[in-house]
Amino acid sequence: MLGLIPTLSFAQNLTDGLMMPKKTFCTGFMYMHDRWTDYWEGELKRDNGNIGHVTTQSLTWVGTYGITNKVNVIAMVPYVKTKASQGTMSGMEGLQDLSLGVKYNFFRKKFEKSAFSTFAVLNFSTPLSDYTPDFFPLGLGTHTTNLSYRLTAHFKIEQGWFVNASGAYTWRSNTTLDRPSYYDGNEFVMSDEVKMPNVFDVFVSMGYHKGPIQAELNYIQQNTLGGGDIRRQDMPFVSNRMNMIKTGALVMYYLPAPRGMAVRGSAHYTVAGRNAGQSTTLMAGVLYTIKFDKNQ
Amino acid sequence: MKNKNIYIITFLAFAFVLGIVSSCDKEVELSETLTPLEPASLDEDAANWAPIDANAMTIEKIVNVVENSTPKVFNPPADITSDAYKAELATIKDAQSKLTKEQKDIIEYWSGGGVLRWNQILRGLVARFNLPPAPKADGSYPAPDAENPFADPNFPFANPPYAARAYSYVSVAQYEALKAAWHYMYQYNRPSPYKNDSGIQSLMPETDLPSYPSSDAVLSGVTAEMLKLLFPAAVEEITLKAAEQRNAALWSGKASTSDITAGLALGKSVAALFVTRARGDGMGAAGGNKALWQSLADGAIAKGETPWISLETPKRPPMLPVFGKVKAWAMTAEQIAAGRPAPPPLTSSAEMQKEVDEVKWYADNLTRERLAIVHKWADGAGTYTPPGHWNDIAAEYIRDANYSEVRAARAFALLNMALHDAAVCCWETKFYYFNPRPSQMNGSIKTGTGVPNFPAFTSGHSTFSGAAATVLSHLFPSHTDYFQSEADEASLSRLYAGIHYRADIEVGLQQGKSVGGFTVAFAQTDGAE
């Protein structure tokens, strides 16, 4: 995995402009397949015969619950598995990070034929296993505890067309290696602790959402606010300045039966990056919505 | 009403967490902090301690250089009552009256001990330059070029043998230069400026060490010259650090301008002797050439063995195949050949198959605990290498022993000459037998760290660790158990990682201990103990 928070591409619920109604629980599983061959070593695009294609697969449990119509709680638990097609390096697998978010629809304005809403999301994530942060590009993640502040604006017209824009600032804790010193790309540090730069992301989408159908095109940009570049022929390092721009499409469809059952699929491609793999990401999932309050 | 409460709680939670985050301090806690050095003994007789390589440098040799150069390297000091010296004292007073925060930090930094500081800097340089060249589009690999060190690839590729040699040259040259400093300091007995003028403060711990020539300046001169040879692309930071060390000696009231000028000249003169040794020690030919690489494979095939093959794509030439012929410090070429371990199991033997199967089992059962051990000791590309790791381990013990600078330099010199000799012996063995890595014998063996690009038998980590633990156990006998257990763990980490057979690590550890024994034998009779 040579991208930081790939959860973004399937953490649709954190970035979109939709809310689960009160006492409604939506849950399901998402399968993701991400693969890259070329990557950016700093800003130099290259491939590497010692890793070939790097494939990351994950299976993520997701759950969203409506505490009220305006406050939702969103949880995710991914199991991640990595593999390189060439070379001798061992792949990794294991539970990655628990993500727990609160989404608050703090403003809503209805016009005659349209509606505008804004959302604030506070998301917390923390490792669920003691996977190593020191095995990029085949590690499972950064092994940091993260806190994201996200603001989202959503505008939709009566016919079902919408635009959605979201941005977040993610604070990341430092991470700890199993070794007593390291070179972070800029300097030699005599410590097992790595200072982790924070991350900023932007997520913009436009599409159609009416009845059982939701379809959108989206743009995702993630920038690490600091960190060193991968040096020439060096291995990537956990605190590298990993930046990327991805574009993609997502479709979600509520099946006529059984009631409450939906399928979701998406595809993304990395169009630009720095210290990141040029990945193609495919995702497919099944979601089921349960209403606990029959009166609603 | 209930909903309203939820919104208020949500809002407060957002604000509260923001408060926590914005007050969090991300500065990392550094290990190996140094406090101002207060040596337990001045080691007044250090100039009489035996030279490490009498062919390269003895006190007689350097005295001959100092006295018989035209002009002389430095002259005897002016009297402390002379106007010239009084002017130097006035300069120090002036500098001390307007020290900036930055200058005070520089004094504090260097008060931790010049030998320890340079060792830290050297580890950083090795980590920075320890990157293999990237392949060219045609699949070949460019060689780093000492005459064009800033190009891609940078010179040097500070891999383990290169690093072992670099640590040893810097440490040995520092040690011999400080002994020369001690010779002259006790010959001239000029006290430090703060002893000659009560208006000058001592901003580092006071000692009775004479100051002509300044031992700090000697150290700055010898180290900078050695580092410029070994890491020419880092010339800017090296010269800045060296100048900083001399300024710290001046600003702290420890040395005057003439103390420093003489010290710098002496340090450079000693470095010149070791640069001459380094240019003729065989390193220039250690990379071999295409014909030699092929002959290694042909030789193994002729013996009925499966030859080592690079596991990189594209295939990379082996790392420094002729490093085994580089001059050692405490061993002769004959002793090196005589100490070469008996051969590993034949590649076609059942015994070898058993060894491969054991590696396969560890590779397939890499627990988190074992992975942590693998990564603790990996010391691969982009790190200070296993010799650097042992310098890292040694530094705390040398610091805590409150050694004088010359005795600290001796400790690092002993450690690093043993590590260099371990590199020579191990590489001699590796390229004598040229046997394959486990992943070559069984392609399904996936590893917990990169597979080094040279033959397996014997394990470099094990040889380095055996040698280092032996020398450190001699220097700090009450910590023998710790050093030995670290060496055992470093050695086993290579089996856990799936990159070495058990024979490589067990024989390598023994080989290292025997190599370390040569250095210990020197240390027992050099007059310092």
XYZ file of C-alpha atoms in Angstrom, chain A residues 12 16-18 154-156 159-164 203-219 248-254 262-268:
44
model
C -18.348 7.270 1.000
C -21.181 12.455 0.919
C -24.175 14.644 1.586
C -26.534 11.945 2.785
C -24.117 19.454 -0.727
C -26.460 21.018 -3.271
C -29.186 19.076 -4.989
C -34.637 16.355 -10.616
C -31.980 14.473 -8.634
C -28.768 16.096 -9.856
C -26.297 17.103 -7.175
C -22.841 18.493 -6.514
C -20.922 17.719 -3.356
C -13.314 15.277 -2.275
C -15.578 16.643 -5.009
C -18.364 14.728 -6.696
C -21.275 15.373 -9.003
C -23.987 13.027 -10.055
C -27.544 11.892 -9.885
C -29.453 10.579 -6.921
C -33.105 9.772 -7.074
C -35.130 6.845 -5.857
C -33.061 3.693 -5.750
C -30.226 5.036 -7.910
C -27.161 7.001 -7.005
C -24.423 7.574 -9.576
C -21.540 10.012 -9.435
C -18.186 11.023 -10.819
C -15.652 12.112 -8.276
C -12.279 13.689 -7.711
C -13.410 7.772 -10.332
C -17.022 6.830 -10.519
C -19.445 5.288 -8.066
C -22.810 3.639 -8.473
C -25.204 2.525 -5.798
C -28.505 0.816 -6.348
C -31.233 -0.229 -3.906
C -28.308 -2.182 -1.842
C -25.228 -2.832 -3.916
C -22.431 -0.387 -4.399
C -19.515 -0.386 -6.817
C -16.789 2.067 -7.658
C -13.616 2.456 -9.709
C -10.782 4.915 -9.207
